[in-house]
C-alpha positions as CSV (number, residue, x, y, z in Angstrom):
1,M,278.0,30.1,6.9
2,T,275.4,32.1,8.8
3,A,274.1,33.8,5.7
4,E,273.6,30.5,3.9
5,L,271.7,29.1,6.9
6,A,269.5,32.2,7.0
7,V,268.6,31.7,3.3
8,V,268.0,28.0,3.5
9,L,266.2,27.8,6.9
10,P,262.9,29.2,5.7
11,A,262.9,26.8,2.7
12,V,263.5,23.8,4.9
13,T,260.8,25.0,7.4
14,A,258.3,25.3,4.5
15,L,259.2,21.9,3.2
16,L,258.8,20.4,6.6
17,A,255.4,22.0,7.0
18,L,254.3,20.6,3.6
19,L,255.5,17.1,4.5
20,L,253.6,17.2,7.8
21,L,250.5,18.3,6.0
22,A,250.9,15.4,3.5
23,V,251.3,12.9,6.4
24,S,248.3,14.4,8.2
25,A,246.2,14.1,5.1
26,G,247.3,10.5,4.5
27,M,246.5,9.5,8.1
28,L,243.1,11.3,7.9
29,Q,242.2,9.4,4.7
30,L,243.0,6.1,6.4
31,R,240.8,7.0,9.3
32,L,238.0,8.1,7.1
33,E,238.1,4.9,5.1
34,E,238.1,2.7,8.2
35,G,235.2,4.7,9.7
36,A,233.2,4.4,6.4
37,R,233.8,0.7,6.2
38,A,232.8,0.0,9.8
39,G,229.8,2.3,9.4
40,A,228.6,0.5,6.3
41,R,228.9,-2.9,8.0
42,A,227.0,-1.6,11.0
43,L,224.2,0.0,8.9
44,A,223.9,-3.2,6.8
45,R,223.5,-5.2,10.0
46,G,220.6,-3.1,11.0
47,D,222.1,-0.9,13.7
48,S,220.4,2.4,14.4
49,S,221.6,5.6,12.7
50,A,222.8,7.0,16.0
51,Q,224.9,3.9,16.6
52,V,226.4,4.0,13.1
53,V,227.3,7.7,13.4
54,D,228.8,7.0,16.9
55,T,230.9,4.2,15.4
56,V,232.1,6.3,12.4
57,T,232.9,9.3,14.6
58,R,234.9,7.1,17.0
59,L,237.0,5.7,14.2
60,A,237.2,8.6,11.9
61,G,237.7,11.3,14.6
62,Q,235.8,14.3,15.8
63,G,234.9,17.0,13.3
64,T,234.0,14.6,10.5
65,A,230.7,14.8,8.6
66,V,228.8,11.5,8.3
67,S,226.0,10.8,5.8
68,L,224.0,7.5,5.7
69,A,222.0,6.2,2.8
70,H,220.1,3.1,1.8
71,E,220.2,2.4,-2.0
72,G,218.1,-0.7,-2.7
73,A,219.7,-3.7,-1.0
74,Y,222.8,-1.7,-0.1
75,A,223.7,0.5,2.8
76,S,226.1,3.3,2.1
77,V,228.1,5.6,4.4
78,T,230.0,8.7,3.3
79,V,232.5,10.4,5.7
80,Q,234.1,13.8,5.1
81,G,236.9,15.6,7.0
82,R,239.7,18.1,6.7
83,A,243.3,17.5,7.5
84,G,244.8,19.5,10.4
85,G,248.1,21.2,10.7
86,V,249.9,24.4,10.2
87,L,249.0,24.8,6.5
88,S,245.5,23.3,6.7
89,G,244.0,26.8,6.8
90,L,245.7,27.8,3.5
91,V,244.8,24.6,1.7
92,P,241.0,24.0,1.4
93,W,241.5,20.2,1.2
94,E,238.3,18.3,1.9
95,Q,238.8,14.5,2.0
96,T,236.0,12.0,1.5
97,A,235.6,8.2,1.9
98,R,232.6,6.1,1.0
99,A,231.8,2.5,1.7
100,T,228.9,0.3,0.6
101,A,227.7,-3.0,2.1
102,H,224.9,-5.4,1.1
103,T,222.2,-5.3,3.7
104,E,221.7,-8.5,5.7
105,E,218.3,-10.2,5.9
106,A,216.8,-12.0,8.8
107,G,217.4,-15.7,9.0
108,P,214.7,-18.4,9.0
109,R,214.1,-18.0,12.8
110,G,214.4,-14.2,12.9
111,E,218.2,-14.4,13.5
112,R,220.6,-12.0,11.9
């Protein structure tokens, strides 16, 4: 019984580490997408770049890279990050989310 456990335990540990990496990557992707959507909405409203980056960083998490762009009548936010965990150093897995929103124009009395 002990010999079988000694053979199986490393495989179970490696499988658990892979599952935790997959869960971490999935949660990171959700945070990146939420941050990109919120940032695109804020940029389309006319918020400053610093406010947009702060919003995206707050939602997507620290250690993410944020890039802002205006493409015609659209505002675009791209967020990049890496999943953390035990195996994250072995897997160079860069995740990206991008969101685009139509820029809002001022109303008839200067209202947004």
